[in-house]
Coordinates of C-alpha atoms in Angstrom, one line a residue:
Chain A
M81 CA 0.0 0.0 0.0
A82 CA 1.2 3.5 -0.7
D83 CA -0.1 7.0 0.2
D84 CA -0.5 9.8 -2.3
A85 CA 3.2 10.5 -2.5
G86 CA 4.0 6.8 -3.2
R87 CA 5.4 6.2 0.3
R88 CA 4.8 2.8 2.0
T89 CA 2.2 3.0 4.6
Q90 CA 2.3 -0.7 5.3
T91 CA 3.3 -1.9 8.7
I92 CA 4.1 -5.5 7.8
T93 CA 7.2 -5.2 5.6
F94 CA 10.2 -7.3 4.6
D95 CA 12.2 -5.3 7.1
S96 CA 9.7 -5.4 10.0
L97 CA 9.3 -9.2 9.6
R98 CA 13.0 -9.7 10.5
P99 CA 13.6 -10.0 14.3
P100 CA 16.1 -7.4 15.3
S101 CA 19.6 -9.0 15.4
P102 CA 21.9 -8.3 18.4
F103 CA 24.8 -9.1 16.0
F104 CA 24.2 -6.3 13.5
T105 CA 26.5 -3.3 13.6
D106 CA 26.6 0.0 11.6
S107 CA 28.7 -1.7 9.0
H108 CA 26.0 -4.4 8.5
H109 CA 23.2 -1.7 8.2
A110 CA 25.3 0.3 5.7
W111 CA 25.9 -2.9 3.7
R112 CA 22.2 -3.7 3.6
A113 CA 21.3 -0.1 2.6
S114 CA 23.7 -0.2 -0.3
L115 CA 22.7 -3.7 -1.4
R116 CA 19.1 -2.6 -1.3
K117 CA 19.8 0.3 -3.7
F118 CA 21.8 -1.9 -6.0
V119 CA 19.1 -4.6 -6.1
D120 CA 16.3 -2.1 -6.5
R121 CA 18.1 -0.4 -9.4
E122 CA 19.9 -3.1 -11.2
I123 CA 18.1 -6.4 -10.4
A124 CA 14.5 -6.1 -9.1
P125 CA 13.0 -4.2 -12.1
H126 CA 14.2 -7.0 -14.5
V127 CA 13.8 -10.2 -12.6
D128 CA 10.5 -11.1 -14.2
A129 CA 11.8 -10.5 -17.7
W130 CA 15.0 -12.4 -16.9
D131 CA 13.1 -15.3 -15.4
E132 CA 10.8 -15.5 -18.5
A133 CA 13.9 -15.2 -20.8
G134 CA 15.7 -17.9 -18.9
A135 CA 18.9 -16.0 -18.5
V136 CA 20.6 -13.1 -16.8
P137 CA 22.2 -10.8 -19.4
R138 CA 26.0 -11.0 -19.6
E139 CA 26.6 -7.3 -18.7
V140 CA 24.9 -7.8 -15.4
F141 CA 27.7 -10.0 -14.2
K142 CA 30.1 -7.1 -14.8
I143 CA 27.8 -4.7 -13.0
A144 CA 27.6 -7.1 -10.0
A145 CA 31.3 -7.5 -10.0
D146 CA 32.0 -3.7 -10.1
F147 CA 29.6 -3.4 -7.1
G148 CA 31.7 -5.9 -5.2
L149 CA 29.1 -8.6 -5.1
I150 CA 30.9 -11.3 -6.9
G151 CA 34.3 -10.8 -5.3
V152 CA 33.1 -10.5 -1.7
G153 CA 34.9 -13.0 0.6
Y154 CA 37.6 -13.9 -2.0
P155 CA 41.3 -13.0 -1.8
E156 CA 42.3 -9.5 -2.8
Q157 CA 45.2 -10.7 -5.0
Y158 CA 42.6 -12.3 -7.4
G159 CA 40.4 -9.3 -7.5
G160 CA 38.2 -10.2 -4.6
W161 CA 38.1 -8.5 -1.2
T162 CA 37.6 -9.6 2.4
E163 CA 38.3 -6.6 4.5
G164 CA 35.9 -6.3 7.4
V165 CA 33.5 -8.9 6.0
D166 CA 32.0 -11.4 8.4
R167 CA 29.3 -14.0 8.3
F168 CA 26.5 -11.5 8.9
H169 CA 27.5 -9.6 5.7
G170 CA 26.9 -12.9 4.0
V171 CA 23.5 -13.4 5.6
I172 CA 22.5 -9.9 4.6
T173 CA 23.7 -10.5 1.0
S174 CA 21.6 -13.6 0.7
E175 CA 18.6 -11.9 2.2
E176 CA 18.8 -8.8 0.0
M177 CA 19.4 -10.9 -3.2
A178 CA 16.3 -13.0 -2.2
R179 CA 14.1 -10.0 -1.7
P180 CA 13.0 -9.6 -5.4
G181 CA 11.8 -13.2 -5.2
A182 CA 13.8 -14.6 -8.1
G183 CA 16.3 -17.1 -6.8
G184 CA 17.3 -18.0 -10.3
V185 CA 18.9 -14.6 -10.7
S186 CA 21.0 -15.1 -7.5
A187 CA 21.8 -18.6 -8.6
A188 CA 23.1 -17.4 -11.9
L189 CA 25.2 -14.5 -10.5
M190 CA 26.6 -16.4 -7.5
V191 CA 27.2 -19.9 -9.0
H192 CA 30.9 -19.4 -8.6
G193 CA 30.2 -19.5 -4.8
I194 CA 30.3 -23.3 -5.1
G195 CA 32.6 -23.8 -8.1
L196 CA 35.5 -21.5 -7.1
P197 CA 36.2 -22.3 -3.4
P198 CA 37.7 -25.8 -4.0
I199 CA 40.2 -24.2 -6.4
L200 CA 41.1 -21.5 -3.9
A201 CA 41.3 -24.0 -1.0
I202 CA 43.4 -26.8 -2.6
G203 CA 44.2 -25.7 -6.2
T204 CA 47.7 -24.8 -7.5
E205 CA 48.9 -21.2 -7.6
E206 CA 48.9 -21.3 -11.4
M207 CA 45.3 -22.5 -11.5
K208 CA 44.2 -19.8 -9.0
A209 CA 45.9 -17.1 -11.0
A210 CA 44.5 -18.3 -14.3
I211 CA 40.8 -18.8 -13.1
A212 CA 40.0 -16.6 -10.1
P213 CA 40.6 -13.1 -11.6
A214 CA 38.4 -13.8 -14.7
V215 CA 35.6 -15.2 -12.5
L216 CA 35.7 -12.5 -9.9
S217 CA 35.6 -9.7 -12.5
G218 CA 32.4 -11.2 -13.9
E219 CA 34.0 -12.0 -17.2
K220 CA 33.9 -15.8 -16.8
Q221 CA 31.7 -18.3 -14.8
I222 CA 32.6 -21.5 -13.0
S223 CA 30.1 -24.2 -12.0
L224 CA 30.4 -27.2 -9.8
A225 CA 29.5 -30.7 -11.1
I226 CA 29.1 -33.5 -8.5
T227 CA 25.6 -35.0 -9.0
E228 CA 25.3 -37.7 -11.7
P229 CA 22.4 -39.3 -13.5
S230 CA 22.9 -42.4 -11.2
G231 CA 22.9 -40.5 -7.9
G232 CA 23.2 -37.2 -6.2
S233 CA 23.9 -36.9 -2.5
D234 CA 25.9 -40.2 -2.4
V235 CA 29.1 -38.4 -3.4
A236 CA 31.3 -41.4 -2.5
N237 CA 29.7 -43.6 -5.2
L238 CA 30.1 -41.3 -8.2
Q239 CA 30.8 -43.0 -11.6
T240 CA 32.4 -40.4 -13.9
R241 CA 35.9 -41.7 -14.4
A242 CA 39.2 -39.9 -15.2
T243 CA 41.9 -42.2 -16.4
R244 CA 45.5 -41.1 -16.4
R245 CA 47.2 -41.3 -19.8
G246 CA 50.6 -39.7 -19.9
D247 CA 50.3 -36.0 -19.0
H248 CA 46.5 -36.1 -19.5
Y249 CA 43.4 -37.5 -17.8
V250 CA 40.7 -38.9 -20.1
V251 CA 37.3 -38.2 -18.7
D252 CA 34.2 -40.3 -19.4
G253 CA 30.8 -40.0 -17.7
A254 CA 28.0 -37.6 -17.1
K255 CA 26.9 -35.0 -14.6
M256 CA 23.3 -34.0 -13.9
F257 CA 21.4 -30.9 -12.7
I258 CA 24.5 -28.7 -13.0
T259 CA 23.6 -25.1 -12.1
G260 CA 25.1 -22.7 -14.7
G261 CA 26.3 -25.7 -16.7
M262 CA 25.1 -24.3 -20.0
T263 CA 26.7 -20.9 -19.7
S264 CA 29.8 -21.4 -17.5
H265 CA 33.2 -21.5 -19.0
Y266 CA 34.9 -23.6 -16.3
C267 CA 33.6 -26.5 -14.2
T268 CA 34.9 -28.0 -11.0
V269 CA 34.1 -31.7 -11.6
A270 CA 34.2 -34.6 -9.2
V271 CA 35.6 -37.6 -10.9
R272 CA 36.7 -41.1 -9.9
T273 CA 40.5 -41.5 -10.3
G274 CA 41.0 -44.4 -7.9
G275 CA 39.0 -47.4 -6.5
P276 CA 35.5 -47.4 -5.2
G277 CA 34.3 -45.2 -2.3
A278 CA 35.2 -41.7 -1.1
G279 CA 39.0 -42.5 -1.3
G280 CA 38.9 -42.7 -5.1
V281 CA 37.4 -39.3 -5.8
S282 CA 39.4 -36.4 -7.3
L283 CA 38.4 -32.8 -8.3
L284 CA 39.3 -31.8 -11.8
L285 CA 39.0 -28.4 -13.4
I286 CA 37.5 -28.9 -16.9
E287 CA 37.2 -26.1 -19.4
L288 CA 33.8 -26.7 -20.9
D289 CA 34.9 -25.9 -24.5
R290 CA 37.1 -29.0 -24.6
P291 CA 36.4 -31.5 -27.4
G292 CA 34.2 -34.3 -26.1
V293 CA 32.1 -32.1 -23.8
T294 CA 28.4 -31.8 -24.7
R295 CA 25.8 -30.0 -22.7
T296 CA 22.0 -30.3 -22.7
P297 CA 19.8 -27.7 -21.2
L298 CA 17.3 -28.9 -18.6
K299 CA 13.9 -27.2 -18.1
K300 CA 13.0 -26.6 -14.5
Q301 CA 10.0 -25.9 -12.3
G302 CA 11.6 -22.6 -11.1
W303 CA 14.8 -20.7 -11.0
W304 CA 14.3 -20.0 -14.7
A305 CA 16.9 -17.2 -14.9
S306 CA 19.6 -19.7 -14.0
D307 CA 20.4 -22.3 -16.6
T308 CA 20.8 -26.0 -15.6
A309 CA 22.5 -28.6 -17.7
A310 CA 23.3 -32.3 -18.1
L311 CA 27.0 -32.5 -19.0
Y312 CA 28.4 -35.4 -20.9
F313 CA 32.1 -36.2 -21.1
D314 CA 33.1 -38.5 -23.9
G315 CA 36.9 -39.1 -24.0
V316 CA 37.6 -35.6 -22.8
E317 CA 41.4 -35.0 -22.5
V318 CA 42.3 -32.8 -19.5
P319 CA 45.9 -31.9 -18.6
V320 CA 47.1 -33.4 -15.3
A321 CA 47.8 -29.8 -14.3
N322 CA 44.0 -29.3 -14.0
L323 CA 43.9 -31.6 -11.0
I324 CA 42.5 -29.6 -8.0
G325 CA 44.4 -30.7 -4.9
V326 CA 45.8 -34.2 -4.4
E327 CA 44.7 -37.2 -6.5
N328 CA 42.0 -39.4 -4.7
Q329 CA 41.6 -36.7 -2.0
G330 CA 38.9 -34.7 -3.7
F331 CA 36.1 -35.8 -1.4
A332 CA 37.2 -33.4 1.4
G333 CA 37.4 -30.6 -1.1
V334 CA 33.7 -31.3 -2.0
M335 CA 32.7 -31.3 1.6
L336 CA 34.4 -28.0 2.3
N337 CA 31.6 -26.1 0.6
F338 CA 28.6 -27.5 2.2
N339 CA 28.3 -25.8 5.6
G340 CA 28.7 -22.3 4.2
E341 CA 26.3 -23.1 1.4
R342 CA 23.7 -24.2 3.9
L343 CA 23.9 -21.0 6.0
G344 CA 23.5 -19.0 2.7
M345 CA 20.5 -21.1 1.6
A346 CA 18.8 -20.8 4.9
S347 CA 19.2 -17.0 4.8
G348 CA 17.8 -16.8 1.3
A349 CA 14.9 -19.2 2.1
L350 CA 13.8 -17.2 5.1
A351 CA 14.1 -13.9 3.3
S352 CA 11.9 -15.4 0.5
A353 CA 9.4 -16.3 3.2
R354 CA 9.4 -12.7 4.4
A355 CA 8.8 -11.5 0.8
C356 CA 5.7 -13.9 0.7
I357 CA 4.4 -12.5 3.9
E358 CA 4.9 -8.9 2.9
D359 CA 2.9 -9.3 -0.3
A360 CA 0.2 -11.4 1.4
A361 CA -0.2 -9.0 4.3
A362 CA -0.5 -6.0 1.8
W363 CA -3.1 -7.9 -0.1
A364 CA -5.1 -9.0 3.0
Q365 CA -5.3 -5.4 4.2
E366 CA -6.5 -4.1 0.9
R367 CA -8.7 -6.8 -0.7
R368 CA -12.3 -6.7 0.4
T369 CA -14.5 -9.8 0.5
F370 CA -17.9 -10.3 2.1
G371 CA -18.1 -6.7 3.0
K372 CA -14.8 -6.5 4.9
R373 CA -11.0 -6.6 4.4
L374 CA -9.5 -10.1 4.0
A375 CA -7.4 -9.3 7.1
D376 CA -10.7 -8.9 9.1
H377 CA -11.5 -12.5 8.5
Q378 CA -10.0 -14.4 11.4
V379 CA -8.9 -17.4 9.3
I380 CA -6.8 -15.0 7.1
R381 CA -5.2 -13.0 9.9
H382 CA -4.3 -16.2 11.7
K383 CA -2.4 -17.4 8.5
I384 CA -0.3 -14.2 8.7
A385 CA 0.4 -14.7 12.4
M386 CA 1.4 -18.4 11.8
M387 CA 3.8 -17.3 9.0
V388 CA 5.3 -14.6 11.2
Q389 CA 5.7 -17.0 14.1
R390 CA 7.8 -19.4 11.9
V391 CA 9.9 -16.7 10.3
R392 CA 10.7 -15.0 13.6
A393 CA 11.8 -18.2 15.3
S394 CA 13.8 -19.5 12.3
T395 CA 15.6 -16.2 11.7
A396 CA 16.6 -15.9 15.4
W397 CA 18.1 -19.4 15.1
L398 CA 19.8 -18.4 11.8
D399 CA 21.5 -15.4 13.5
L400 CA 22.7 -17.7 16.3
C401 CA 24.1 -20.2 13.9
A402 CA 25.8 -17.4 11.9
W403 CA 27.3 -16.1 15.1
R404 CA 28.7 -19.5 16.0
V405 CA 30.2 -20.0 12.6
Q406 CA 31.6 -16.4 12.9
N407 CA 33.3 -17.5 16.1
G408 CA 35.0 -20.5 14.5
E409 CA 32.6 -23.3 15.3
T410 CA 31.2 -25.7 12.7
P411 CA 27.9 -26.6 14.3
V412 CA 26.9 -29.3 11.8
V413 CA 23.7 -30.5 13.6
D414 CA 22.5 -26.9 13.8
L415 CA 23.4 -25.9 10.2
S416 CA 21.8 -29.1 8.8
L417 CA 18.6 -28.7 10.7
L418 CA 18.5 -24.9 10.2
K419 CA 18.4 -25.6 6.5
V420 CA 15.5 -27.9 7.0
Q421 CA 13.8 -25.4 9.3
A422 CA 14.3 -22.6 6.7
T423 CA 13.0 -24.5 3.7
E424 CA 10.0 -25.9 5.6
T425 CA 9.2 -22.3 6.7
L426 CA 9.5 -21.2 3.1
E427 CA 7.3 -24.0 1.9
F428 CA 4.6 -23.1 4.6
C429 CA 4.8 -19.3 3.8
A430 CA 4.7 -19.8 0.0
R431 CA 1.6 -22.0 0.5
E432 CA -0.2 -19.8 2.9
A433 CA 0.6 -16.6 1.1
S434 CA -0.7 -18.1 -2.1
Q435 CA -3.9 -19.1 -0.3
I436 CA -4.3 -15.5 0.8
L437 CA -3.8 -14.1 -2.7
G438 CA -6.0 -16.7 -4.2
G439 CA -6.2 -16.6 -8.0
A440 CA -3.7 -13.7 -8.1
A441 CA -1.0 -15.9 -6.6
Y442 CA -1.3 -18.3 -9.5
M443 CA -0.7 -15.6 -12.1
R444 CA 2.9 -15.2 -13.5
G445 CA 4.8 -12.0 -13.0
Q446 CA 4.9 -11.6 -9.2
R447 CA 7.0 -12.7 -6.3
I448 CA 4.7 -15.2 -4.6
E449 CA 4.2 -17.2 -7.8
R450 CA 7.9 -17.3 -8.6
I451 CA 8.8 -18.2 -5.0
Y452 CA 6.3 -21.0 -4.9
R453 CA 8.1 -22.5 -7.9
E454 CA 11.4 -22.2 -6.0
V455 CA 10.4 -24.1 -2.9
R456 CA 11.6 -27.5 -4.1
V457 CA 15.0 -26.4 -5.3
N458 CA 15.7 -24.9 -1.9
A459 CA 14.3 -28.0 -0.1
I460 CA 16.3 -30.4 -2.3
G461 CA 19.4 -28.5 -3.5
G462 CA 22.5 -28.1 -1.2
G463 CA 21.4 -31.2 0.8
S464 CA 17.8 -32.5 0.8
E465 CA 15.7 -32.4 3.9
E466 CA 16.1 -36.1 4.3
I467 CA 19.9 -36.0 4.0
M468 CA 20.1 -33.1 6.3
R469 CA 18.0 -34.8 9.0
D470 CA 20.0 -38.0 8.7
L471 CA 23.3 -36.2 8.9
A472 CA 22.1 -34.4 12.0
A473 CA 20.8 -37.6 13.6
R474 CA 24.0 -39.4 13.0
Q475 CA 26.0 -36.4 14.4
L476 CA 23.7 -36.5 17.5
G477 CA 24.8 -40.1 18.0
V478 CA 21.3 -41.6 17.4
Chain B
M238 CA 40.2 22.3 -5.6
K239 CA 38.6 21.4 -2.4
V240 CA 34.8 20.9 -2.1
L241 CA 32.7 21.0 1.0
V242 CA 29.5 18.9 1.0
P243 CA 27.1 19.3 3.9
V244 CA 24.9 16.2 4.4
K245 CA 21.8 15.9 6.6
R246 CA 20.5 12.8 8.4
V247 CA 16.8 12.6 7.8
L248 CA 14.0 10.0 7.9
D249 CA 14.3 7.4 5.0
Y250 CA 12.3 8.8 2.1
N251 CA 10.4 5.5 1.8
L252 CA 8.8 5.8 5.2
K253 CA 5.9 7.8 6.4
V254 CA 5.9 9.6 9.7
K255 CA 3.2 9.9 12.3
V256 CA 2.5 13.1 14.1
K257 CA 3.1 12.9 17.9
S258 CA -0.2 12.9 19.9
D259 CA 0.7 16.2 21.6
Q260 CA 1.2 17.8 18.1
S261 CA 4.7 19.0 19.1
G262 CA 6.3 17.3 16.1
V263 CA 6.7 14.0 14.3
D264 CA 7.6 10.7 16.0
L265 CA 11.0 9.4 14.6
S266 CA 11.6 6.8 17.2
N267 CA 12.6 3.4 15.8
L268 CA 12.4 4.6 12.2
K269 CA 15.2 4.1 9.7
M270 CA 17.2 7.2 9.0
A271 CA 19.2 7.9 5.8
M272 CA 21.0 10.7 4.0
N273 CA 18.7 13.4 2.6
P274 CA 18.2 12.6 -1.1
F275 CA 19.2 16.1 -2.3
C276 CA 22.4 15.8 -0.2
E277 CA 23.1 12.5 -1.9
I278 CA 22.9 14.3 -5.2
A279 CA 25.4 16.9 -3.9
V280 CA 27.9 14.2 -2.9
E281 CA 27.5 12.4 -6.2
E282 CA 28.2 15.7 -8.1
A283 CA 31.3 16.3 -6.0
V284 CA 32.5 12.8 -6.6
R285 CA 32.0 13.2 -10.4
L286 CA 34.0 16.4 -10.3
K287 CA 36.7 14.5 -8.5
E288 CA 36.6 11.7 -11.1
K289 CA 37.0 14.3 -13.8
G290 CA 40.1 15.6 -12.1
V291 CA 38.6 19.0 -11.3
V292 CA 38.3 18.4 -7.6
T293 CA 41.1 17.1 -5.4
E294 CA 39.4 16.7 -2.0
I295 CA 35.9 16.3 -0.8
V296 CA 35.0 17.0 2.8
A297 CA 31.6 15.8 4.0
V298 CA 30.1 17.7 6.9
S299 CA 27.1 16.8 9.0
I300 CA 25.5 18.8 11.8
G301 CA 23.4 16.6 14.1
P302 CA 23.5 13.9 16.7
E303 CA 26.2 11.2 17.2
Q304 CA 24.3 9.0 14.6
A305 CA 24.9 11.6 11.9
Q306 CA 28.3 9.9 11.7
E307 CA 26.6 7.1 9.7
T308 CA 25.4 9.7 7.2
I309 CA 29.0 10.9 6.8
R310 CA 30.1 7.3 6.4
T311 CA 27.7 7.0 3.5
A312 CA 29.2 10.0 1.9
L313 CA 32.7 8.6 2.5
A314 CA 31.6 5.3 1.0
M315 CA 30.4 7.1 -2.1
G316 CA 33.8 8.8 -2.5
A317 CA 34.2 11.7 -0.1
D318 CA 37.7 11.8 1.5
R319 CA 37.1 12.8 5.0
G320 CA 34.3 14.0 7.3
I321 CA 33.5 16.6 10.0
L322 CA 30.7 15.9 12.4
V323 CA 29.5 18.9 14.4
K324 CA 27.6 17.3 17.2
V325 CA 24.4 19.0 18.1
D326 CA 21.4 17.3 19.7
G327 CA 17.9 18.5 19.0
D328 CA 16.6 20.6 16.1
V329 CA 19.0 22.9 14.4
E330 CA 17.5 25.6 12.3
P331 CA 18.8 26.6 8.9
L332 CA 20.4 29.9 10.1
A333 CA 22.4 28.0 12.8
V334 CA 23.5 25.4 10.3
A335 CA 24.6 28.2 7.9
K336 CA 26.6 29.9 10.6
I337 CA 28.3 26.7 11.6
L338 CA 29.0 26.0 7.9
K339 CA 30.5 29.5 7.6
G340 CA 32.9 28.6 10.4
I341 CA 33.9 25.4 8.7
V342 CA 34.3 27.2 5.3
E343 CA 36.6 29.7 7.0
A344 CA 38.7 26.9 8.6
E345 CA 38.8 24.7 5.5
S346 CA 38.8 27.3 2.7
P347 CA 37.0 25.2 0.0
Q348 CA 36.5 26.7 -3.4
L349 CA 33.0 25.3 -3.8
V350 CA 30.3 24.3 -1.4
I351 CA 27.7 21.9 -2.9
L352 CA 24.5 21.5 -0.8
G353 CA 21.1 19.9 -1.3
K354 CA 18.5 22.5 -2.2
Q355 CA 16.5 21.4 0.8
A356 CA 16.1 18.6 3.3
I357 CA 13.0 16.4 3.0
D358 CA 12.2 16.7 6.7
D359 CA 11.5 20.4 7.2
D360 CA 11.7 21.4 3.5
A361 CA 13.2 24.8 4.5
N362 CA 15.3 25.4 1.4
Q363 CA 17.2 28.1 3.2
T364 CA 20.7 26.9 4.2
G365 CA 22.5 27.3 0.9
Q366 CA 21.2 30.8 0.4
M367 CA 21.9 31.9 4.0
L368 CA 25.4 30.5 3.7
A369 CA 26.0 32.5 0.5
A370 CA 24.8 35.6 2.2
L371 CA 26.9 35.1 5.3
L372 CA 30.0 34.5 3.3
G373 CA 29.2 37.1 0.6
W374 CA 29.7 34.4 -2.0
P375 CA 27.8 34.0 -5.3
Q376 CA 25.1 31.3 -5.3
G377 CA 23.7 29.0 -8.0
T378 CA 20.6 27.4 -6.6
F379 CA 18.5 24.5 -7.9
A380 CA 21.3 23.2 -10.1
F381 CA 20.3 21.1 -13.1
K382 CA 23.9 21.1 -14.5
I383 CA 27.2 22.2 -13.2
D384 CA 30.4 23.0 -15.2
V385 CA 33.5 24.0 -13.3
A386 CA 36.3 25.7 -15.3
S387 CA 39.4 27.3 -13.7
D388 CA 38.0 30.2 -11.6
K389 CA 34.3 29.9 -12.7
V390 CA 31.4 27.6 -12.2
T391 CA 28.5 27.6 -14.7
V392 CA 25.3 26.5 -13.1
T393 CA 22.2 25.7 -15.2
R394 CA 19.2 26.3 -12.8
E395 CA 15.8 24.9 -12.8
V396 CA 13.4 27.9 -12.6
D397 CA 9.7 28.2 -13.2
G398 CA 9.0 27.6 -16.9
G399 CA 12.5 26.5 -17.9
L400 CA 16.2 26.6 -17.3
Q401 CA 18.4 29.6 -16.5
T402 CA 22.2 29.6 -16.8
V403 CA 24.4 31.6 -14.5
A404 CA 28.2 32.0 -14.3
L405 CA 29.6 32.4 -10.8
N406 CA 33.1 33.4 -9.8
L407 CA 34.7 30.9 -7.4
P408 CA 34.5 30.4 -4.5
A409 CA 30.8 29.8 -4.8
I410 CA 27.7 28.0 -3.4
V411 CA 25.7 25.6 -5.4
T412 CA 22.5 23.9 -4.3
T413 CA 21.3 20.7 -6.1
D414 CA 18.0 20.0 -7.7
L415 CA 16.5 16.6 -8.3
R416 CA 17.6 16.1 -11.9
L417 CA 21.3 17.1 -11.5
N418 CA 22.4 13.4 -11.4
E419 CA 21.4 9.9 -10.2
P420 CA 23.5 9.2 -7.1
R421 CA 25.5 6.0 -7.1
Y422 CA 25.1 3.2 -4.6
A423 CA 28.3 2.8 -2.7
S424 CA 30.1 -0.4 -3.7
L425 CA 30.5 -3.0 -1.0
P426 CA 34.3 -2.7 -0.8
N427 CA 34.0 1.1 -0.5
I428 CA 31.6 0.8 2.4
M429 CA 34.4 -1.1 4.2
K430 CA 37.1 1.3 3.2
A431 CA 35.0 4.2 4.4
K432 CA 35.4 3.0 7.9
K433 CA 39.1 4.0 7.8
K434 CA 38.5 7.5 6.5
P435 CA 38.9 10.1 9.2
I436 CA 36.0 12.0 10.8
D437 CA 36.7 15.0 13.0
V438 CA 34.2 15.6 15.7
K439 CA 33.4 19.2 16.7
A440 CA 30.9 21.1 18.7
A441 CA 28.8 24.1 17.6
A442 CA 30.7 26.2 20.2
D443 CA 33.9 25.5 18.3
Y444 CA 32.5 27.9 15.7
G445 CA 31.0 30.2 18.2
V446 CA 27.4 29.4 17.2
D447 CA 24.4 29.3 19.5
T448 CA 22.0 26.7 18.1
A449 CA 19.1 27.5 20.4
P450 CA 16.0 27.7 18.2
R451 CA 14.7 31.1 17.2
L452 CA 11.4 29.7 15.9
K453 CA 8.6 28.3 18.0
V454 CA 6.6 25.4 16.6
L455 CA 3.0 26.0 17.6
K456 CA 1.7 22.7 16.4
V457 CA 2.1 19.9 13.8
T458 CA -0.9 18.3 12.3
E459 CA -1.5 15.6 9.6
P460 CA -2.4 16.9 6.2
P461 CA -6.1 16.9 5.6
K462 CA -7.4 13.6 4.2
R463 CA -8.3 13.7 0.5
Q464 CA -12.0 13.9 -0.1
G465 CA -13.7 11.7 -2.7
G466 CA -14.7 13.4 -5.9
V467 CA -18.3 13.9 -7.2
K468 CA -19.7 13.1 -10.6
V469 CA -21.7 15.9 -12.3
K470 CA -24.5 15.1 -14.8
T471 CA -24.3 18.2 -17.0
V472 CA -22.0 20.9 -18.1
A473 CA -24.3 23.4 -16.5
E474 CA -23.9 21.7 -13.2
L475 CA -20.1 21.6 -13.6
V476 CA -20.0 25.4 -14.3
D477 CA -22.3 26.0 -11.4
K478 CA -20.1 24.1 -9.0
L479 CA -16.9 25.8 -10.3
K480 CA -18.6 29.2 -9.8
N481 CA -20.4 28.7 -6.6
E482 CA -18.6 25.9 -4.7
A483 CA -15.0 26.1 -5.9
G484 CA -15.1 29.8 -6.6
V485 CA -12.6 29.5 -9.5
L486 CA -14.8 31.0 -12.2

């Protein structure tokens, strides 16, 4: 809702829905304010068009890089920057990028967040110098390929094989559901170089223009602005120098990513839930049915209260988890279950907000409809709810 | 060339305020504050002049409470070089602001002062003009376009019915209108770097200015609610209403 001057008069907003965090400083508030302006000017007006077009235009990567979004958290020597950045800046970044309700845009722009870290963590100096600056300047993209047609979360049993032949590996196999796989220039690929099990897995940097690589686009329920591919490797020759880290020790490199990714996904999912509530509350306070506002029907206002209840509780836990990670802990049980909590909250809010909007929620071109289509990718990607619960249960010693 | 850019901390332009129940003013508690949009345009213009090589140093000044430091940090993140915070609690009227700015101008000797034409809180539109008068400097208000060349600044002004161009000898005062530029958002690395840029903290007394209000607010009320329109059936009825109800014919 807006007054005559176009100012918001609504009381239930994206910002008001977030419980105040005791961990936020002036630096975090300034960060959020600038991101808000960036997203409102460069991203939000276009998300619907990009989603329908199935791609984020190339020049946006450069704009995002110049703004500092793509390089945040990466070493300065490769064009990134880390000064003064902590976990809460990361939480805020995920939240603000989720606000326009187009996770595909974020997935497209930030896909290097899963592809690049293994290279920086365990790759050679030459590899870092060759790849990282191009990626962090927004010029090139890098994706991560682990899941295969035969299995996803079961990383230890992957089938794609890299056979050593002289100073090359010859790669044969296939990778599935690869975010950014159609458009990325590089790919960090998990391959089997040794025997069965986790101990035979290596990470290999594969330039996706190498002969023998074919890619097939995959159509998805949501996240349309981000491309997803099946990658096929048929006798692809890759120099041995492309090995990331030590042969047969790639499994640890894969696992490095996951905890940070889960915190980011939880932040994004809870912010998407807030976007749903914001739109649903505005609608409920304006739309009139049976002679009164929707919000005046008890059944509707209870929906809003139930959504707020879940978002508040989950976000408070998110802040606490981020604080623990910030202080050097890796609280695996909490991070795993937080991700489940966040995506269940998102699922609930996308559903209830849709019910409040009714037919309007089913129409394309607005946040709730897009977010509804993104529930599953959040609940499955980056560790499905089932895998997360099982990991937590085992960590708990059940 | 050194440029001074005063910036004011005001309520975020997206938010709507409520009048306090005792009608003494508006209730700003727990509301998000931000830099006055016209001041942002002033900072942007100064930064563009610096990028063109015309300006060598930008000093951002804010007069207000401790938290006005955040507003200065925003200016520093956009590209200003250092800040001066003149700490004053409570309302400061344009004349007091202009007097403090005069003191800062005398201490800093900038060639150009770029200010927002007005702040969106009290909409006074007085500070730039008062400062020009106090200093005896030329002023180019409501700037639509600014060109600085050696010892002159050419300001194209937005006036009723069009644009007017004035040439001022430096040093000079320029106030910014809405269409002068579109302010940048501070890049994330620059927000972090801004934390290291220096901010001097001063008091109004350092410039010998008494900030006690000279104006008394009698009461603040909500603007009247808009009334719904009426439909007229005939031209005759319309003319009758215009004549006898609206009194415009």
